[in-house]
């Protein structure tokens, strides 16, 4: 739709007798974009071809952009995006964060969300200038700061007193500033509107901070505390007692901690709790039954890697909590097909479920979920026994399923999953947009070919650790909607990449990590034919040689690159990429998504 629409609009724009004001074009563009069912994910894809038609269209599409991610230290373009509400600086490298924030503050922007993660320190000077000129900020993410000092946390709060969401997670080191005289409650007193806080993975952060946040922030609704070694389960019980109106709790204790009666009692007193996500805890059937008895209005329940309970406790809880929309029972090893079939009868509102590592489950459990949960759009059954049943034995269960709305299906590491079963899945789940078949070695090229013919609208395909990737060579149809393709740790070769570049021209992200047979020729074909490609991972592609820098720079769309491991870029080359608007990683630390 986008390229065709842009071409059509271009012909209209060039006629001298036709002129529409910017406001009219803005309404037209919004109409075109909003007709896509996955508007948020596809926003960039729609705006880019439209912006290439004319300067007027470029100006209009710039105003439609509400979020912006910055990589380039030499950015001088904030005046173009007058309506951005969300600014992500977490990938900003090669420049001074203070200077960048000062630069941003000079423009009349109404930014409500700011991400300054992955810094060595809190950029105090820049944040001060930012706060003096942009007073609309309500959400701030300061994750993965190398050294987080309590006085800097208080400084941030004083700069932005309207903050409703605050993330100080994953600090490498935390310490109180001995030269400052801030009391432990100073942070909480500076944030009267705080609704959501994340202090996860801070090994040395004091519980005093969380206690006062719960005590003094009257509007606080969501607390996330994962792997904070200095905050015990007894501390959490005391903290939550101070905030009985809490609606969301995500918590994991130290491995040595056990649930206490005070924690359970406090949890049961949270009458408005709608989201409970517990991680690596030893719980009990009695606790789950108690939650069921008090009737907490849960819509999200997570018991990831929790031990100590059985099917009896899970049944007791879910049979009473009929409004669950998101359920995570990862590593509930006791679950079998009959259990899931029974539980599914209580889960009519279910939207997503995670059953990873529930190794007794087969396709019968999957079919029961889809049959009884009409709103279900995401299922994760990685590391299960999917495929163990024969298609003949499961046909009766599958025949009852009509027009499934399932959009995402994760089946990685299902070692018994073969062609017959996955082809049957594709026939039933024809609306799939994400399919994860990583490490499913029994599925052949022919099997995947048949799957892709049936799920024509697939957008995200994972085939990592698979030897079945040559199917693209013989494929005689296109996948115009495929945007993300993961072929890492496969034997993919240049011939396959050429076929992919011809069949999947709409690719936005391609992962080729540890593809040892790929050369610069195959990469060049992809860059030339996939003109919207935003991200590419070439880590450990040892046969990619030559003038790779020029080849990568020839792509006008690339924004994120994980370079081959044997490459050593100079500062000049890195700066050239940065000016090109491209963020280069020298190792595959994370996956990036806009």
XYZ file of C-alpha atoms in Angstrom:
594
model
C 0.000 0.000 0.000
C 2.583 2.678 0.947
C 4.662 2.686 -2.251
C 1.587 2.458 -4.499
C -0.089 5.239 -2.575
C 3.034 7.393 -2.759
C 3.281 6.855 -6.527
C -0.355 7.778 -7.013
C -0.062 10.845 -4.803
C 3.097 11.891 -6.636
C 1.266 12.046 -9.954
C -1.410 14.211 -8.355
C 1.169 16.478 -6.747
C 2.887 17.230 -10.056
C -0.238 18.599 -11.724
C -0.208 22.372 -11.714
C -3.971 22.678 -11.302
C -4.096 20.694 -8.060
C -2.997 22.065 -4.704
C -3.995 21.013 -1.213
C -2.915 22.666 1.993
C -0.716 20.784 4.442
C -3.645 20.186 6.776
C -5.527 18.336 4.024
C -2.561 16.108 3.169
C -2.092 15.394 6.866
C -5.676 14.123 7.106
C -5.174 11.984 3.988
C -1.960 10.449 5.304
C -3.541 9.686 8.663
C -6.445 8.000 6.890
C -4.093 5.827 4.801
C -1.923 4.858 7.765
C -4.762 4.164 10.191
C -6.259 1.613 7.806
C -3.344 -0.682 8.644
C -4.307 -3.029 11.492
C -0.779 -2.870 12.910
C -0.403 0.894 12.691
C 2.228 1.380 15.386
C 4.589 -1.261 13.990
C 4.226 -0.136 10.376
C 4.304 3.624 10.939
C 7.831 4.161 9.599
C 7.158 1.959 6.549
C 4.202 4.117 5.580
C 5.769 7.504 6.218
C 9.082 6.960 4.425
C 7.807 6.483 0.828
C 5.361 9.357 1.289
C 8.136 11.647 2.483
C 10.115 11.029 -0.721
C 7.432 12.445 -3.031
C 8.063 16.159 -2.451
C 9.315 18.697 0.064
C 5.741 19.414 1.058
C 5.109 15.732 1.795
C 8.378 15.541 3.741
C 7.275 18.450 5.885
C 3.845 16.908 6.515
C 5.203 13.447 7.409
C 7.737 15.011 9.773
C 4.871 16.586 11.668
C 3.105 13.222 11.880
C 6.074 11.630 13.640
C 5.421 11.377 17.377
C 8.581 9.480 18.390
C 12.252 9.866 17.507
C 15.373 7.771 18.172
C 18.717 9.589 17.869
C 22.065 8.003 16.976
C 23.970 10.838 15.325
C 26.088 13.232 17.445
C 25.791 15.864 14.726
C 21.983 16.026 14.827
C 20.602 19.460 13.966
C 17.109 18.463 12.911
C 14.798 18.794 15.901
C 13.062 21.759 14.312
C 11.692 19.366 11.661
C 9.734 17.289 14.172
C 7.511 19.739 15.973
C 5.117 17.107 17.352
C 7.456 14.496 18.825
C 6.294 13.371 22.237
C 8.792 10.542 22.770
C 12.583 10.964 22.461
C 14.923 7.954 22.725
C 18.610 8.787 23.280
C 19.604 5.348 24.607
C 21.566 4.521 21.414
C 23.336 7.885 21.272
C 27.100 7.290 21.043
C 30.116 9.307 20.038
C 28.937 12.589 21.517
C 28.262 14.506 24.713
C 24.830 13.746 26.186
C 24.809 17.018 28.117
C 25.376 19.005 24.925
C 22.675 17.061 23.095
C 20.076 17.678 25.815
C 20.954 21.380 25.843
C 20.511 21.435 22.083
C 17.100 19.739 22.338
C 15.982 22.205 25.001
C 16.325 25.095 22.551
C 13.362 23.911 20.494
C 9.710 24.463 21.481
C 8.901 20.780 21.946
C 6.291 19.132 24.156
C 8.175 15.929 24.969
C 6.429 13.663 27.473
C 8.774 10.633 27.345
C 12.610 10.642 27.464
C 15.060 7.710 27.464
C 18.686 8.450 28.416
C 19.779 4.872 29.209
C 23.238 3.328 28.694
C 25.249 6.283 29.987
C 28.268 6.380 32.293
C 26.471 8.842 34.565
C 23.345 10.948 34.843
C 23.855 13.964 32.492
C 22.962 16.552 35.130
C 23.915 19.683 33.180
C 21.874 18.663 30.140
C 18.862 17.576 32.185
C 18.842 20.900 34.002
C 18.682 22.832 30.728
C 16.098 20.409 29.358
C 13.842 20.783 32.401
C 13.978 24.586 32.320
C 12.559 24.738 28.799
C 10.569 21.510 28.395
C 8.186 21.139 31.317
C 5.883 18.453 29.910
C 7.962 15.363 30.761
C 5.987 12.608 32.514
C 8.127 9.527 31.750
C 11.915 9.133 32.198
C 14.051 6.027 31.636
C 17.574 6.047 33.104
C 18.374 2.345 32.796
C 21.849 0.782 32.662
C 23.685 3.763 34.139
C 27.276 2.800 35.019
C 27.317 4.663 38.331
C 24.037 5.745 39.886
C 24.331 8.114 42.837
C 21.366 8.779 45.106
C 21.843 12.540 45.028
C 21.573 12.374 41.215
C 18.287 10.492 41.536
C 16.954 13.269 43.750
C 18.260 15.855 41.287
C 16.325 14.169 38.467
C 13.155 14.191 40.548
C 13.535 17.872 41.397
C 14.073 18.712 37.724
C 10.927 16.880 36.659
C 8.320 17.057 39.445
C 5.514 15.995 37.071
C 7.046 12.563 36.442
C 4.547 9.731 36.489
C 6.879 6.953 35.308
C 10.502 6.510 36.424
C 12.974 3.745 35.542
C 16.309 3.495 37.382
C 16.856 -0.213 36.619
C 20.116 -2.072 35.881
C 22.581 0.380 37.412
C 26.058 -1.153 37.373
C 26.952 0.489 40.652
C 24.856 2.356 43.204
C 26.012 4.520 46.068
C 24.923 7.270 48.378
C 26.803 10.526 47.966
C 28.492 11.073 51.324
C 28.983 14.766 50.579
C 25.223 15.293 50.138
C 22.729 15.501 52.952
C 19.626 14.181 51.196
C 17.462 12.003 53.468
C 16.205 8.695 52.085
C 12.719 10.149 51.660
C 13.885 13.108 49.511
C 13.274 11.275 46.244
C 9.705 10.350 47.123
C 8.815 13.834 48.353
C 9.942 15.332 45.033
C 7.630 13.067 42.986
C 4.028 13.650 44.106
C 2.564 12.401 40.779
C 4.603 9.189 40.480
C 2.496 6.223 39.297
C 5.101 3.721 38.088
C 8.638 2.896 39.263
C 11.225 0.297 38.189
C 14.271 -0.322 40.402
C 15.163 -3.781 39.038
C 18.630 -5.330 38.978
C 20.187 -2.814 41.345
C 22.264 -5.029 43.608
C 23.133 -2.336 46.115
C 20.116 -0.051 46.149
C 18.676 0.538 49.609
C 15.174 -0.583 50.548
C 14.708 2.789 52.259
C 14.208 4.352 48.837
C 11.421 1.961 47.871
C 9.827 2.181 51.317
C 9.494 5.957 51.133
C 8.265 5.834 47.546
C 5.458 3.511 48.646
C 4.748 5.631 51.706
C 4.812 9.145 50.210
C 3.795 8.756 46.540
C 0.035 8.592 46.999
C -0.650 7.912 43.299
C 1.837 5.025 42.983
C 0.209 2.094 41.172
C 2.993 -0.031 39.632
C 6.185 -1.335 41.263
C 8.841 -3.488 39.542
C 11.630 -4.915 41.711
C 13.561 -7.796 40.140
C 16.842 -9.155 41.515
C 17.556 -6.387 44.017
C 19.767 -8.279 46.458
C 19.522 -5.639 49.185
C 15.710 -5.737 49.233
C 14.412 -8.820 51.023
C 10.968 -10.345 50.866
C 10.296 -8.998 54.370
C 11.220 -5.533 53.098
C 8.763 -5.860 50.231
C 5.995 -6.876 52.628
C 6.646 -3.771 54.696
C 6.836 -1.538 51.616
C 3.578 -2.777 50.113
C 1.799 -2.309 53.418
C 2.377 1.428 52.922
C 0.636 1.463 49.519
C -2.601 -0.568 49.707
C -3.877 0.993 46.452
C -1.148 -0.665 44.350
C -2.475 -2.231 41.127
C 0.646 -3.894 39.681
C 3.553 -5.783 41.287
C 6.479 -7.456 39.499
C 8.851 -9.066 41.964
C 11.580 -11.683 42.287
C 13.331 -12.423 45.546
C 16.819 -13.620 46.315
C 17.235 -17.339 45.706
C 17.547 -17.972 49.442
C 14.308 -16.148 50.302
C 11.015 -17.906 50.962
C 7.572 -16.378 51.037
C 6.623 -15.170 54.485
C 3.164 -14.971 56.014
C 3.534 -11.182 56.240
C 4.208 -10.978 52.471
C 1.153 -13.131 51.684
C -1.061 -11.143 54.047
C 0.083 -7.866 52.533
C -0.434 -9.208 49.010
C -3.987 -10.228 49.869
C -4.698 -6.744 51.214
C -4.061 -5.150 47.805
C -7.718 -5.155 46.805
C -7.091 -3.293 43.541
C -4.261 -5.543 42.318
C -4.783 -6.300 38.612
C -1.253 -7.437 37.662
C 0.906 -9.879 39.636
C 4.164 -11.205 38.181
C 6.295 -13.352 40.502
C 9.626 -14.726 39.343
C 11.777 -17.522 40.827
C 9.856 -17.759 44.070
C 8.868 -20.747 46.173
C 5.120 -20.340 46.470
C 2.385 -22.724 47.654
C -1.067 -23.968 46.723
C -2.358 -22.365 49.922
C -1.169 -18.956 48.769
C -2.830 -19.348 45.360
C -6.057 -20.517 46.980
C -5.986 -17.535 49.326
C -5.663 -15.147 46.363
C -8.675 -16.869 44.789
C -10.718 -16.566 47.988
C -10.198 -12.803 48.397
C -11.129 -12.240 44.755
C -8.287 -10.001 43.579
C -9.291 -8.493 40.184
C -6.279 -9.927 38.334
C -6.035 -9.514 34.566
C -2.324 -10.416 34.389
C -0.726 -13.305 36.268
C 2.879 -14.448 36.028
C 4.428 -17.334 37.976
C 7.631 -17.707 35.962
C 10.023 -20.341 37.300
C 8.073 -20.532 40.551
C 8.241 -23.782 42.495
C 6.310 -25.240 45.418
C 2.837 -25.212 43.882
C 0.875 -27.828 41.925
C -2.008 -28.028 39.487
C -4.405 -27.909 42.431
C -3.316 -24.398 43.361
C -3.293 -23.146 39.760
C -6.793 -24.553 39.189
C -8.080 -23.028 42.413
C -6.866 -19.576 41.378
C -7.793 -19.553 37.692
C -11.248 -21.020 38.281
C -12.048 -17.929 40.365
C -10.128 -15.300 38.311
C -12.123 -15.385 35.100
C -10.797 -12.045 33.817
C -7.170 -13.133 33.239
C -5.892 -11.739 29.921
C -2.152 -12.477 30.201
C -0.891 -15.689 31.808
C 2.701 -16.827 32.336
C 3.257 -20.355 33.672
C 6.778 -20.878 32.341
C 8.438 -24.021 33.752
C 5.254 -25.345 35.381
C 6.605 -28.820 34.739
C 3.582 -30.592 36.228
C 1.149 -29.305 33.572
C -0.201 -31.816 31.068
C -2.655 -31.594 28.163
C -5.697 -32.377 30.285
C -4.737 -29.669 32.784
C -4.482 -27.032 30.058
C -7.770 -28.127 28.498
C -9.517 -27.760 31.867
C -7.909 -24.399 32.641
C -8.758 -23.023 29.197
C -12.455 -23.242 30.065
C -11.927 -20.439 32.605
C -9.850 -18.242 30.304
C -12.343 -16.790 27.871
C -10.666 -13.366 27.967
C -7.114 -14.676 27.504
C -4.944 -12.670 25.067
C -1.477 -14.163 25.610
C -0.035 -17.219 27.364
C 3.523 -18.431 28.054
C 3.996 -22.182 28.581
C 7.715 -22.409 27.800
C 9.473 -25.478 29.196
C 6.187 -27.200 30.078
C 7.583 -30.299 28.429
C 4.563 -32.572 28.893
C 2.409 -30.438 26.606
C 1.666 -31.350 22.983
C -0.480 -29.868 20.226
C -3.641 -30.995 22.053
C -2.977 -28.311 24.666
C -2.480 -25.703 21.952
C -5.745 -26.630 20.218
C -7.660 -26.527 23.513
C -6.417 -23.009 24.148
C -7.300 -21.727 20.681
C -10.695 -23.429 20.727
C -11.751 -22.120 24.159
C -10.012 -18.716 24.188
C -11.421 -16.721 21.251
C -9.399 -13.571 22.054
C -6.042 -15.358 22.147
C -3.451 -13.744 19.858
C -0.119 -14.991 21.292
C 1.035 -18.458 22.393
C 4.543 -19.367 23.543
C 5.114 -23.122 23.720
C 8.866 -23.274 23.196
C 10.678 -26.334 24.606
C 7.478 -28.415 24.721
C 6.503 -31.713 23.079
C 4.576 -30.108 20.222
C 4.628 -32.588 17.324
C 4.628 -35.680 19.487
C 1.050 -36.556 18.535
C 0.330 -37.697 15.018
C -1.798 -35.467 12.805
C -4.323 -38.330 12.554
C -4.817 -38.372 16.335
C -5.224 -34.602 16.579
C -7.446 -33.996 13.536
C -10.669 -34.103 15.556
C -9.399 -31.387 17.883
C -8.264 -29.182 15.018
C -11.513 -29.488 13.070
C -13.345 -27.577 15.789
C -11.184 -24.469 15.268
C -12.542 -21.864 12.885
C -10.970 -18.537 11.916
C -8.412 -18.331 14.707
C -7.207 -14.815 15.495
C -3.807 -16.095 16.609
C -1.077 -13.654 15.520
C 2.101 -14.893 17.260
C 3.213 -18.510 17.714
C 6.525 -19.396 19.401
C 7.578 -23.028 18.852
C 11.373 -22.827 19.123
C 13.203 -25.958 20.290
C 10.199 -28.233 19.791
C 12.352 -31.162 18.775
C 9.459 -33.398 17.659
C 7.742 -30.803 15.463
C 7.670 -31.960 11.825
C 6.224 -31.002 8.453
C 2.727 -32.483 8.839
C 2.001 -30.687 12.084
C 3.401 -27.286 11.165
C 1.609 -27.321 7.780
C -1.626 -28.152 9.565
C -1.004 -25.279 11.988
C -0.518 -22.902 9.054
C -3.840 -24.006 7.553
C -5.664 -23.194 10.779
C -3.726 -20.120 11.906
C -3.718 -18.315 8.577
C -3.599 -14.908 10.274
C -0.169 -15.533 11.813
C 2.191 -12.561 11.697
C 5.014 -14.007 13.838
C 6.290 -17.582 13.657
C 9.292 -18.808 15.651
C 10.731 -22.135 14.435
C 14.255 -21.760 15.807
C 16.004 -25.114 16.236
C 13.111 -27.180 14.826
C 15.298 -29.605 12.907
C 12.575 -32.010 11.727
C 10.914 -29.386 9.539
C 12.110 -29.571 5.924
C 12.479 -26.902 3.269
C 9.295 -28.197 1.667
C 7.470 -27.910 4.974
C 8.438 -24.285 5.492
C 7.590 -23.546 1.841
C 4.046 -24.866 2.390
C 3.734 -22.881 5.625
C 4.725 -19.594 3.975
C 2.228 -20.170 1.161
C -0.563 -20.422 3.735
C 0.484 -17.603 6.113
C 0.983 -15.064 3.352
C 0.838 -12.083 5.720
C 3.762 -13.265 7.863
C 5.850 -10.338 9.121
C 8.311 -11.934 11.526
C 9.987 -15.302 10.801
C 12.631 -16.986 12.970
C 14.617 -19.874 11.522
C 17.800 -19.649 13.594
C 19.843 -22.815 14.212
C 18.101 -24.498 11.285
C 19.596 -26.304 8.320
C 16.379 -25.715 6.337
C 17.038 -22.317 4.810
C 17.584 -23.105 1.143
C 13.839 -23.007 0.487
C 14.082 -19.354 -0.540
C 16.116 -20.344 -3.622
C 13.323 -22.407 -5.133
C 10.467 -20.267 -3.868
C 8.308 -18.965 -6.727
C 6.200 -16.509 -4.729
C 6.921 -13.302 -2.824
C 6.518 -12.402 0.849
C 5.799 -8.670 0.554
C 4.868 -8.280 4.220
C 7.902 -10.033 5.743
C 9.788 -7.466 7.813
C 11.955 -9.415 10.279
C 13.949 -12.509 9.286
C 16.285 -14.360 11.651
C 18.666 -16.797 9.918
C 21.405 -16.716 12.574
C 23.519 -19.842 13.075
C 22.429 -21.350 9.750
C 24.259 -22.509 6.610
C 22.698 -19.784 4.480
C 24.804 -18.827 1.435
C 24.934 -15.973 -1.072
C 22.529 -17.694 -3.464
C 19.917 -17.827 -0.718
C 20.461 -14.184 0.205
C 19.974 -13.180 -3.419
C 16.681 -15.078 -3.526
C 15.604 -13.455 -0.247
C 16.429 -10.005 -1.611
C 14.121 -10.668 -4.569
C 11.279 -12.342 -2.658
C 11.285 -10.251 0.532
C 11.845 -6.684 -0.597
C 10.056 -5.207 2.413
C 12.581 -6.520 4.961
C 13.349 -4.144 7.827
C 15.596 -6.405 9.906
C 17.909 -9.293 8.929
C 19.900 -11.370 11.412
C 22.852 -13.280 9.913
C 24.880 -13.800 13.079
C 27.318 -16.737 12.778
C 26.360 -17.437 9.150
C 29.850 -18.595 8.176
C 29.184 -19.071 4.423
C 27.847 -15.595 3.693
C 30.159 -13.235 1.758
C 30.005 -9.559 0.877
C 28.305 -10.483 -2.417
C 25.216 -11.838 -0.689
C 25.103 -8.895 1.710
C 25.395 -6.483 -1.211
C 22.426 -8.123 -2.962
C 20.306 -7.658 0.145
C 21.306 -4.011 0.557
C 20.601 -3.237 -3.107
C 17.195 -4.930 -3.314
C 15.784 -4.531 0.191
C 15.616 -0.762 0.073
C 13.794 -0.409 3.402
C 16.260 -2.491 5.449
C 16.870 -0.810 8.805
C 18.936 -3.357 10.737
C 21.475 -6.050 9.885
C 23.514 -8.362 12.111
C 26.786 -9.629 10.569
C 28.538 -10.779 13.735
C 30.875 -13.717 13.095
C 30.294 -13.616 9.319
C 33.970 -14.328 8.718
C 33.758 -14.465 4.910
C 32.400 -10.913 4.647
C 35.485 -8.983 3.465
C 36.405 -6.164 1.118
C 35.144 -2.605 1.219
C 32.246 -3.415 3.516
C 32.081 0.144 4.844
C 31.274 1.602 1.424
C 28.784 -1.185 0.808
C 26.947 -0.547 4.080
C 27.039 3.215 3.600
C 25.461 2.778 0.160
C 22.203 1.842 1.878
C 20.165 4.941 2.627
C 17.824 3.099 4.977
C 20.250 1.287 7.342
C 20.148 2.600 10.903
C 21.529 -0.243 13.036
C 24.448 -2.527 12.219
C 26.207 -5.237 14.196
C 29.504 -5.382 12.343
C 31.467 -8.568 11.496
C 33.558 -9.575 14.499
C 36.859 -9.344 12.612
C 36.271 -5.711 11.637
C 38.114 -2.932 13.429
C 36.578 0.425 12.519
C 38.578 3.583 13.080
C 37.072 6.598 14.824
C 36.801 8.287 11.460
C 34.767 5.421 10.011
C 32.530 5.286 13.083
C 31.967 9.018 12.806
C 31.117 8.608 9.119
C 28.477 6.020 9.974
C 27.127 8.282 12.681
C 26.774 11.203 10.277
C 25.033 8.780 7.943
C 22.461 8.283 10.717
C 23.590 4.704 11.390
C 24.325 3.148 14.777
C 27.133 0.546 14.693
C 27.587 -2.150 17.342
C 30.824 -4.096 17.525
C 29.188 -7.024 19.331
C 25.657 -8.495 19.417
C 24.573 -7.272 22.832
C 20.874 -6.757 22.185
C 18.211 -6.667 19.540
C 16.903 -3.235 18.681
C 13.343 -2.199 17.983
C 11.961 1.272 17.339
